[in-house]
Coordinates of C-alpha atoms in Angstrom, one line a residue:
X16 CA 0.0 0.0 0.0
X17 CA 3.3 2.5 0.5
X18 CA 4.7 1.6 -2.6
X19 CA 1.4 2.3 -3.9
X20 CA 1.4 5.5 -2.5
X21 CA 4.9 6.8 -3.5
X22 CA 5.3 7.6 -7.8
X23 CA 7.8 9.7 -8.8
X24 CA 6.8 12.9 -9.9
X25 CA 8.0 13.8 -13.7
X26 CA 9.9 17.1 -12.2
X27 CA 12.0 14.8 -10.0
X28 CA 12.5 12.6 -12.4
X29 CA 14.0 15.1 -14.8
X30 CA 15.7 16.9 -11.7
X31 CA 17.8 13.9 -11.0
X32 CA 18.3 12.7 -14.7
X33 CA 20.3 15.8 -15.2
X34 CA 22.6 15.8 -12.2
X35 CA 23.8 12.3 -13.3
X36 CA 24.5 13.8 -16.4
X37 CA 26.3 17.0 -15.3
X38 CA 28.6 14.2 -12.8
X39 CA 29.7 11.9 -15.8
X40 CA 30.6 14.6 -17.9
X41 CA 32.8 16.3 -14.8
X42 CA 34.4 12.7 -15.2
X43 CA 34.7 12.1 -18.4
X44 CA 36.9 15.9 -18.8
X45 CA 39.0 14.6 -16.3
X46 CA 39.9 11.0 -18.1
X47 CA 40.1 12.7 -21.3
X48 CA 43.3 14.9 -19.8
X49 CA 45.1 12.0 -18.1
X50 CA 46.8 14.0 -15.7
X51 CA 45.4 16.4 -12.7
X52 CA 46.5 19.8 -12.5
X53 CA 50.1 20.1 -10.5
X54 CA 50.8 22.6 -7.4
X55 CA 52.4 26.1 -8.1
X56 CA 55.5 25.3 -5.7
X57 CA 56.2 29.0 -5.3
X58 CA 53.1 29.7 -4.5
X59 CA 53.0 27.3 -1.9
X60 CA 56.4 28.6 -0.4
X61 CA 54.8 32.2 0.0
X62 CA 52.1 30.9 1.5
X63 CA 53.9 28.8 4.2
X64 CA 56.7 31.8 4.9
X65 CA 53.9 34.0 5.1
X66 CA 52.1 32.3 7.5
X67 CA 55.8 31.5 9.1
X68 CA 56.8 34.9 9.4
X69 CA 52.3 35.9 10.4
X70 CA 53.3 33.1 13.5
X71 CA 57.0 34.2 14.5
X72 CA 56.5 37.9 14.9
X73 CA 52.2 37.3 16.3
X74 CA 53.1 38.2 20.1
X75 CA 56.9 39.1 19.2
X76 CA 57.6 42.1 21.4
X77 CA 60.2 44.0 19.7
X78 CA 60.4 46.2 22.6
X79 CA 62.9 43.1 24.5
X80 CA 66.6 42.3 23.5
X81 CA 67.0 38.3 23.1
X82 CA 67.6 36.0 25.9
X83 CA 66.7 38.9 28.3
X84 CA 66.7 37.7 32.1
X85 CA 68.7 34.2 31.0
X86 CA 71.8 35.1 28.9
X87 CA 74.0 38.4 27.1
X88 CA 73.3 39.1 23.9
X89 CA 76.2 38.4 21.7
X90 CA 76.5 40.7 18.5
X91 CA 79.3 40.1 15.9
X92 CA 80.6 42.7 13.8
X93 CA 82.8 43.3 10.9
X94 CA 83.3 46.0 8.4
X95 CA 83.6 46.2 4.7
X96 CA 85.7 50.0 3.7
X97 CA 84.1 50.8 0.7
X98 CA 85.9 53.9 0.4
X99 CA 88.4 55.6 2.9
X100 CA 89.0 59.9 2.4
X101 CA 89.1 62.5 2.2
X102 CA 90.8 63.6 5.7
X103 CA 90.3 67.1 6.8
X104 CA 93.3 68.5 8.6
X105 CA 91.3 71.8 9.8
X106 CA 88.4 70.3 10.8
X107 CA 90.8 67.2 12.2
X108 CA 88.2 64.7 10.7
X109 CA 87.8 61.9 8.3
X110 CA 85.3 60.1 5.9
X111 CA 84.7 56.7 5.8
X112 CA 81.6 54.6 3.1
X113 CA 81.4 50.9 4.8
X114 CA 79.4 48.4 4.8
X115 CA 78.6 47.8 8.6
X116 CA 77.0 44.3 9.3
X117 CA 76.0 43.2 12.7
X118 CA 74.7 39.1 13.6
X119 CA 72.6 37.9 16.4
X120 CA 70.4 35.2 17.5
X121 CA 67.2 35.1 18.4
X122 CA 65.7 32.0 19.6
X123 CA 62.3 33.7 19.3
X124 CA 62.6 33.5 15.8
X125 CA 63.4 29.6 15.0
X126 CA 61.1 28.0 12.2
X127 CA 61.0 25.0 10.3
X128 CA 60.3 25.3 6.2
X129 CA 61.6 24.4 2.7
X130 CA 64.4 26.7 3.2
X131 CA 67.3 27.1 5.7
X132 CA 67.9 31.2 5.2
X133 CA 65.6 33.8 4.6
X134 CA 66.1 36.3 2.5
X135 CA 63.9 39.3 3.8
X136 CA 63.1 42.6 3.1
X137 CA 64.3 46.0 5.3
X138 CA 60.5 46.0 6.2
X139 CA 60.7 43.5 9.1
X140 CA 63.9 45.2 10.7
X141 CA 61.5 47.5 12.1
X142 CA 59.3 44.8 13.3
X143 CA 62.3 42.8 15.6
X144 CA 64.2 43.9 17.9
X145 CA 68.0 45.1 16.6
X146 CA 70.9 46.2 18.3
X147 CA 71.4 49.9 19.0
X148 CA 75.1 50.7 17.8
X149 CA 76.2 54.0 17.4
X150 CA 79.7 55.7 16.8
X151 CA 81.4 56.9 19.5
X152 CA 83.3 59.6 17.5
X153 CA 81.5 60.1 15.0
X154 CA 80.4 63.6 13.7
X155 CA 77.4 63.1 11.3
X156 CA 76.4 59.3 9.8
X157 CA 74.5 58.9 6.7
X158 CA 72.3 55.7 6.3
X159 CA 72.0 55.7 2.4
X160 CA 68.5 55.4 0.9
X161 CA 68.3 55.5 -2.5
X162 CA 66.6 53.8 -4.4
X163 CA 65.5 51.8 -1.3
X164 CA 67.1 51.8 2.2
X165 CA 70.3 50.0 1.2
X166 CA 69.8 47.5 3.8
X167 CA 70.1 43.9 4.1
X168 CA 68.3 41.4 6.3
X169 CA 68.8 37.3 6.5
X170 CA 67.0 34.8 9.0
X171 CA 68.1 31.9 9.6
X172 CA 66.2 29.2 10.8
X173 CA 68.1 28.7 14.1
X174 CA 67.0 32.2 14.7
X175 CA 70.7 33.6 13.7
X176 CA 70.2 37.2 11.7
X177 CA 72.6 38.9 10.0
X178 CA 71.8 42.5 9.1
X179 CA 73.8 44.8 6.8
X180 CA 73.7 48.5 6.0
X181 CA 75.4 50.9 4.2
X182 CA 76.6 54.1 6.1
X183 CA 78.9 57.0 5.3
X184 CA 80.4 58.2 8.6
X185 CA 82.4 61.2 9.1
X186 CA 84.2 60.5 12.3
X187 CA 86.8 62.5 14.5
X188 CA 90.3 61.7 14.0
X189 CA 92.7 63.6 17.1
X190 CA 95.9 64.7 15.2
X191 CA 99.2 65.4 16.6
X192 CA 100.5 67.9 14.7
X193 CA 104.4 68.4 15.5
X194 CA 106.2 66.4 12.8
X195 CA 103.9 68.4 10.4
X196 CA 104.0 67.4 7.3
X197 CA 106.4 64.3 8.1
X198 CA 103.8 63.4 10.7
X199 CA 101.4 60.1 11.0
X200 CA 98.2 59.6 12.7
X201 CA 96.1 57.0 13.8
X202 CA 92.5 57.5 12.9
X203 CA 89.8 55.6 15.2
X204 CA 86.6 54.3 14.2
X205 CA 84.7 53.4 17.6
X206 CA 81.6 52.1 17.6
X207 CA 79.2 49.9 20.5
X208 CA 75.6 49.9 22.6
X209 CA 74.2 53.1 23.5
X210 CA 72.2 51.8 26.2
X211 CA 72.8 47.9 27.2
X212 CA 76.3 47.8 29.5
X213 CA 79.0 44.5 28.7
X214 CA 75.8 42.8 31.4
X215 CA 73.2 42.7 28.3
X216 CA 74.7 42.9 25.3
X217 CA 78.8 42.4 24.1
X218 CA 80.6 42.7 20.3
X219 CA 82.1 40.5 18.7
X220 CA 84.4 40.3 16.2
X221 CA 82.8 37.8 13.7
X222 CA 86.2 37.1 11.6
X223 CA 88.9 37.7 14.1
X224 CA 91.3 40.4 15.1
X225 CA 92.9 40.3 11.8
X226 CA 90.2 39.6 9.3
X227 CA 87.1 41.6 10.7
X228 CA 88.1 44.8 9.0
X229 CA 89.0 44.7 5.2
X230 CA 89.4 47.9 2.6
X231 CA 88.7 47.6 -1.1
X232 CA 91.2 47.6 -3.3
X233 CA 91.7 51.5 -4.5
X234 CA 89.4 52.5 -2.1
X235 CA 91.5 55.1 -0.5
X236 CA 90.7 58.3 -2.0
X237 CA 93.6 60.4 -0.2
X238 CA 95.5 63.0 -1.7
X239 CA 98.0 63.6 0.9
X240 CA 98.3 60.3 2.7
X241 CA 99.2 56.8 2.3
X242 CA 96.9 54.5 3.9
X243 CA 99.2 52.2 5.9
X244 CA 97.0 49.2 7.5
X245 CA 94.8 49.2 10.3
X246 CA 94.2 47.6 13.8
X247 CA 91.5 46.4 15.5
X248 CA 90.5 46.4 19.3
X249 CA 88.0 46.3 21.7
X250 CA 87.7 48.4 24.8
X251 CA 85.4 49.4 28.0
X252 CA 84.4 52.4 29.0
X253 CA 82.9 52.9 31.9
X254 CA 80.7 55.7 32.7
X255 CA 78.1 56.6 35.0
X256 CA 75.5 54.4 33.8
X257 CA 77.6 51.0 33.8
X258 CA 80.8 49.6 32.1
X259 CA 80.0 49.0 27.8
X260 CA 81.8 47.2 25.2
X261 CA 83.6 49.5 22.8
X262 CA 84.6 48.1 19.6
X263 CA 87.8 49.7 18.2
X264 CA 89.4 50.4 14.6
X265 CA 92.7 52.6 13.7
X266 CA 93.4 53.4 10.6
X267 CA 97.2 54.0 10.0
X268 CA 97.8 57.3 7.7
X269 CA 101.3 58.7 6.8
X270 CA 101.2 62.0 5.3
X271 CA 103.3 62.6 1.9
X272 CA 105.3 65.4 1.7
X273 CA 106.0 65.5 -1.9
X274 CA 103.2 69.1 -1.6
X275 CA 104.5 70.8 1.1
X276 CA 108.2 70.5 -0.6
X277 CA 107.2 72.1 -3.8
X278 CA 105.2 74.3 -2.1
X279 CA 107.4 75.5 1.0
X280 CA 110.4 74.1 2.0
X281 CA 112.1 75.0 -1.5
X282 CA 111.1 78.8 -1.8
X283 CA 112.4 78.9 1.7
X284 CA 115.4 77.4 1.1
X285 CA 116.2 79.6 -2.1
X286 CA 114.7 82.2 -0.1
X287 CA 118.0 82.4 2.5
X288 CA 120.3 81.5 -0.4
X289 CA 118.6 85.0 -1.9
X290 CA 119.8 86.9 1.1
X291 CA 123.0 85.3 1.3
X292 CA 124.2 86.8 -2.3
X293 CA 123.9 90.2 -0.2
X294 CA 127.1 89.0 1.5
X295 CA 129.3 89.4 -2.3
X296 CA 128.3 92.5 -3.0
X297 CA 130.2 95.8 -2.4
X298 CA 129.6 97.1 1.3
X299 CA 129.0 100.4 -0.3
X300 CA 125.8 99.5 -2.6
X301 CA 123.6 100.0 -0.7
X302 CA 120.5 100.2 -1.9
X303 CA 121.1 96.6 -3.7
X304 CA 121.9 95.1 -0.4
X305 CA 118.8 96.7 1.2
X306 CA 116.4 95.6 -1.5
X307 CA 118.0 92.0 -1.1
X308 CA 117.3 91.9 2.4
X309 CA 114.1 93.5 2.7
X310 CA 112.4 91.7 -0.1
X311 CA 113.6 88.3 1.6
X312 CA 112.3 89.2 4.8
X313 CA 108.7 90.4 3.5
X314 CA 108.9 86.6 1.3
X315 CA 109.8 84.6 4.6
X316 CA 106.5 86.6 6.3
X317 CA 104.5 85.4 3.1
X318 CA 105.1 82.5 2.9
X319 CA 105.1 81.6 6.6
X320 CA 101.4 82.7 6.6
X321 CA 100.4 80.9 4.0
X322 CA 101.8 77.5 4.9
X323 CA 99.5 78.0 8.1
X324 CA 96.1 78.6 6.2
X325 CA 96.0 74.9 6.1
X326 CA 96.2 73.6 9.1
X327 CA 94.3 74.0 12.2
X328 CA 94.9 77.1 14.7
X329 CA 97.5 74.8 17.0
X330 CA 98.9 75.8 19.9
X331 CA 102.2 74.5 19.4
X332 CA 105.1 74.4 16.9
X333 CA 104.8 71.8 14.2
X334 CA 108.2 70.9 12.2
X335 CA 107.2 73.2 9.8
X336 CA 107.0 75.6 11.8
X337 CA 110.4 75.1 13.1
X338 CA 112.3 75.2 9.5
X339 CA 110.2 78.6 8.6
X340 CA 111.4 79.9 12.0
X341 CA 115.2 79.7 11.1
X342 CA 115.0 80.2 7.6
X343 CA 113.2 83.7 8.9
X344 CA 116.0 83.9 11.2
X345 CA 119.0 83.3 8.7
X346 CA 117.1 85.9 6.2
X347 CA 116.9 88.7 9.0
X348 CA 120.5 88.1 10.5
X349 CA 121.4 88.4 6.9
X350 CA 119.8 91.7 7.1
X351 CA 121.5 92.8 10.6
X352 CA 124.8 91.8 9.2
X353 CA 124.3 94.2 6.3
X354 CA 123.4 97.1 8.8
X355 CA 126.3 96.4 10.9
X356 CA 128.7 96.6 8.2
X357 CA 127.0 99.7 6.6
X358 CA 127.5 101.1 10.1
X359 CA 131.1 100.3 11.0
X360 CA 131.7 101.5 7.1
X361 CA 130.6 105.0 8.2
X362 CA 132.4 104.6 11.1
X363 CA 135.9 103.6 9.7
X364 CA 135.3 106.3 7.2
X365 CA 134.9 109.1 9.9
X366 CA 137.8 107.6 11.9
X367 CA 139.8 107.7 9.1
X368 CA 139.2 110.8 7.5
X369 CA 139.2 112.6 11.1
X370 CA 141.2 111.1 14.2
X371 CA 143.7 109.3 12.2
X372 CA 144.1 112.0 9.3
X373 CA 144.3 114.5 12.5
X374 CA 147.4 112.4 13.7
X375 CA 148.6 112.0 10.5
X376 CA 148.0 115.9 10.0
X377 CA 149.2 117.5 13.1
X378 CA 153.0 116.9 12.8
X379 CA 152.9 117.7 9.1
X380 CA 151.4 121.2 9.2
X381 CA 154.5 122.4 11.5
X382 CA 156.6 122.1 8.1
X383 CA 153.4 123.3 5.8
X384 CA 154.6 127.2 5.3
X385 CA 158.1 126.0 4.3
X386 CA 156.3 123.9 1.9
X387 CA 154.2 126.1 0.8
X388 CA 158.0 128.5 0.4
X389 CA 159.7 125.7 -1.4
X390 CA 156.9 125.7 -3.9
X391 CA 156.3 129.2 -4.2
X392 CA 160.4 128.9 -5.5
X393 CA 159.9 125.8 -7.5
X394 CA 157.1 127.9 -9.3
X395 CA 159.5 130.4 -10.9
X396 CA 161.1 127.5 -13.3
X397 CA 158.2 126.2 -15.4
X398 CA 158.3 123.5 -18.0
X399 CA 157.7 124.4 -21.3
X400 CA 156.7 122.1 -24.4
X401 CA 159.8 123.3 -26.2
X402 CA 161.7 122.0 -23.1
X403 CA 163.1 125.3 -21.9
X404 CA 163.1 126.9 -18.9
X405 CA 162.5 131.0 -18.4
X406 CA 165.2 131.9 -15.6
X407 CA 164.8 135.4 -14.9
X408 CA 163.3 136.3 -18.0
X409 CA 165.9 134.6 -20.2
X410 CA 164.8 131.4 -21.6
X411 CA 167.7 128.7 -22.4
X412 CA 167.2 125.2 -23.9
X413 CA 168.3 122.2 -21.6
X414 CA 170.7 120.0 -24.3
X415 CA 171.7 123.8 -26.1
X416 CA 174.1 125.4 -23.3
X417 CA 177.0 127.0 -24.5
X418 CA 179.4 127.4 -21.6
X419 CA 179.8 125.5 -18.4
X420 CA 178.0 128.2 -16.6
X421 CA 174.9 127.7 -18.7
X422 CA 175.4 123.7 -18.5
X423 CA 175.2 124.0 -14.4
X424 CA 172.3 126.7 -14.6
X425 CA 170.3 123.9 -16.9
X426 CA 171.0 121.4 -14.5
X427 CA 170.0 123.3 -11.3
X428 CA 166.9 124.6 -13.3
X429 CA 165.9 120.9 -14.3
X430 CA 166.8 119.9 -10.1
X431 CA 164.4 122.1 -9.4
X432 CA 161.6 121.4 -12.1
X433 CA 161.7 118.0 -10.7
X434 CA 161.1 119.2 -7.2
X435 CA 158.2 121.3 -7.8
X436 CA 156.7 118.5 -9.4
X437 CA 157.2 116.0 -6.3
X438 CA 155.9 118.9 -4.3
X439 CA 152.6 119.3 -5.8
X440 CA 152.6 115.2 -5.7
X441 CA 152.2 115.1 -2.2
X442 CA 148.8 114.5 -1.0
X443 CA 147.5 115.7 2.2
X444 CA 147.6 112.3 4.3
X445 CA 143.8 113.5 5.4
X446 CA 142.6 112.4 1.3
X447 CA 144.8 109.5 1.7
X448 CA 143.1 108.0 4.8
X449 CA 139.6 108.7 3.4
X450 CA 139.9 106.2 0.5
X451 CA 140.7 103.6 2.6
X452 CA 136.7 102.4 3.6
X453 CA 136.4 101.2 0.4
X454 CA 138.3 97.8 1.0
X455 CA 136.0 94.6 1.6
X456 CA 134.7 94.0 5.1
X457 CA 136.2 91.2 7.5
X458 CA 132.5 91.0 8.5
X459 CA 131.6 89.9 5.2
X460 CA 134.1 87.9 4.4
X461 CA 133.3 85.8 7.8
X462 CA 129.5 85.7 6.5
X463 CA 130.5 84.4 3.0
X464 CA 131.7 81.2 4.9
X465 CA 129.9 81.4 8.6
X466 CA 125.8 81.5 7.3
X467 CA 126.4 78.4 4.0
X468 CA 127.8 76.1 6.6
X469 CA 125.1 76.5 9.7
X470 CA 122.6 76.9 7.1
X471 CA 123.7 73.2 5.9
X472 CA 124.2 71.9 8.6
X473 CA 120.8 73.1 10.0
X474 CA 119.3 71.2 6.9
X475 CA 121.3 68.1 7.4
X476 CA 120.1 67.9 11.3
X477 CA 116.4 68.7 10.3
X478 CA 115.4 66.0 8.1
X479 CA 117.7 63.4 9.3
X480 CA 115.8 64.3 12.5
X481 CA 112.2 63.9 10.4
X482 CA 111.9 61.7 8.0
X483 CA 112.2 58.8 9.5
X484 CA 110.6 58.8 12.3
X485 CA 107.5 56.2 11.0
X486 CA 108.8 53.1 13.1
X487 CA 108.3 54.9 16.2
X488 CA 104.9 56.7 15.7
X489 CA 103.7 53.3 14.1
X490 CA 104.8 51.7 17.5
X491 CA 103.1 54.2 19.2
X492 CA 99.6 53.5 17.6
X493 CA 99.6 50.0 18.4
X494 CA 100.3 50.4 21.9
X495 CA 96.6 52.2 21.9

């Protein structure tokens, strides 16, 4: 009587005919491929480090250093120099592109997935925690961001990271200045935690003492130093907020002085040889000599001044300084010396010409009026061009006497023409004395020898005292 009661209805009927139909034909596509679609792999790999990285940092607190409580936090460093220079002597600074990379682990950030490191982007470094390094002495640091933040992160999946930035630093580098311009320096490159002491977080060096530090090949870019090498440290400093881990690098620069040569230390040194040739010339020019040593002294001031423009406002001497100071002072003794000798010339000329020409003078006018007599009577026989001689208005020639009395009144006329002449020969010894300043002065002729030889020996001292002195300073800068 149920079955009786139950017939299927023709709407049902044609309901469920055509779901049978749309199931075989869903079967038949797939027979008629013979193979199922396969998995987009990288697809899946997204997915699963999305959903990784959505589980490591949900409740990650970025706010808390690693192992906090339980253990230090050990960071390791090391430096790639990009590019070393330029070094500011006035400003006693340096600049310095690296590529500064720091490593940590995190255990907060294990995970397990397809791959063992993670390349990520600068993004998540905002969303972890990182260490908070800063340089100790440095001046202004430039995080470079174009076209993106150059900055690398890497997780790996023990939880070790390794991030990597690019920075130009200009950092302080102390100079001592007094071997200027044969001097070296050591320029330091500090670096450590602002605010975790050596309790929460130390540095590392990642690669050693001697391999944590490299410089590119050419990447000094220094015009008046040689980048020697460099060495690495690590210090504490202690303050009044705890003891922190300082890590240390000094780079060892040796000034060339191939600049300040050309530029200084030869006009100097012709610059004294200049007021040197003073010393040859006659004690009585003096306005050569006077221009020589004034325009020497003026070009010692110059250029004294202008070797200081370029460096910093020192208190001290620098060897520079040293070598301009005695070249000034050879170039204005040469000047004294001239003075001196124009003085004492003066002087020898006014004791000549007046205390010793007096001496000289004194006993000889006593016998001037019989002098003056005898050639007052040598006057009256005069020379003629016809050799005669008028005696007493008769004139007779010398060789033409015609007696014996003529022959002895020739003779004593010609006796006495001789006289006159040896008469008015006879200078006053008061002219004589005065030429006598013009001879060449001792003081002179000392100077021609005395200023060379300190001047070359001075020179010979001086750089045998300065050029090398690199073994020692280079001690000196490892010591630190």
């Amino acid at each position: 009587m149920a079955a009786a009661l139950w017939k299927p209805k023709p709407l049902d009927l044609g309901l469920w005919i055509f779901l049978l139909l749309l199931n075989f034909l869903a079967e038949a596509r797939a027979v008629i491929g013979h193979r199922e679609p396969l998995p987009d792999d990288s697809k899946d790999n997204i997915t699963i480090f999305t959903r990784i990285l959505d589980r490591l940092l949900d409740g990650y607190d970025n706010r808390l250093r690693p192992g906090l409580g339980e253990s230090v936090t050990e960071v390791g460093t090391n430096i790639f120099v990009t590019s070393f220079g330029p070094v500011s002597d006035t400003d006693m600074e340096y600049t310095i592109d690296v590529f500064f990379r720091q490593s940590w682990r995190d255990e907060r950030l294990k995970f397990d997935g397809p791959m063992q490191v993670l390349p990520l982007n600068n993004l998540l470094a905002s969303k972890i925690w990182t260490p908070d390094t800063f340089f100790h002495n440095g001046k202004k640091s430039v995080a470079h961001n174009m076209t993106t933040p150059n900055k690398l992160l890497r997780l790996v999946d023990n939880g070790t990271l390794l991030y990597t930035m690019r920075l130009t630093i200009h950092a302080e580098c102390p100079m001592h200045l007094e071997d200027f311009p044969m001097d070296a320096h050591a320029c330091p490159l500090k670096f450590g935690s602002y605010a975790y002491t050596n309790n929460e977080v130390i540095y590392l060096w990642t690669k050693g003492d001697e391999n944590s530090v490299s410089v590119a090949e050419g990447g000094s870019r220094l015009n008046q130093y040689d980048l020697l090498g460099h060495v690495i440290g690590k210090e504490t400093i202690s303050s009044s907020t705890g003891e922190y881990v300082v890590m240390t690098t000094y780079f060892h620069l040796k000034r060339k002085i191939g600049y300040f040569v050309i530029q200084t230390y030869l006009p100097c040194i012709m610059t004294v040889i200049l007021s040197q040739v003073s010393f040859w010339l006659n004690r009585e020019s003096v306005p050569a000599r006077t221009v020589f040593g004034v325009t020497t002294v003026l070009t010692m001031t110059t250029l004294s001044i202008s070797a200081r423009n370029s460096l910093p406002k020192v208190a001290y001497a620098t060897a520079m300084d040293w070598f301009m100071a005695v070249c000034y002072a050879f170039v204005f003794s040469a000047l004294i010396e001239f003075a001196t000798v124009n003085y004492f010339t003066k002087r020898s000329w006014a004791w000549d010409g007046k205390k010793e020409g007096m001496e000289i003078r004194e006993p000889f006018q006593a016998n001037m009026a019989r002098i003056n007599d005898m050639r007052r009577e040598s006057s009256t026989l005069s020379k003629k061009t016809n050799n005669t001689f008028n005696i007493v208005g008769t004139t007779y020639a010398i060789n033409e006497a015609k007696d014996q009395g003529l022959t002895t009144i020739a003779k004593s006329a010609a006796a006495a023409a001789a006289k006159h002449q040896y008469l008015h020969k006879m200078e006053d010894p008061y002219t004589e004395a005065k030429k006598s300043y013009n001879r060449v002065s001792k003081v002179d002729k000392i100077s021609r020898i005395i200023f060379p030889v300190l001047f070359f020996i001075f020179n010979l001292g001086y750089w045998a005292t300065y050029v090398n002195r690199k073994p020692a300073i280079m001690k000196a800068n490892n010591s630190n």
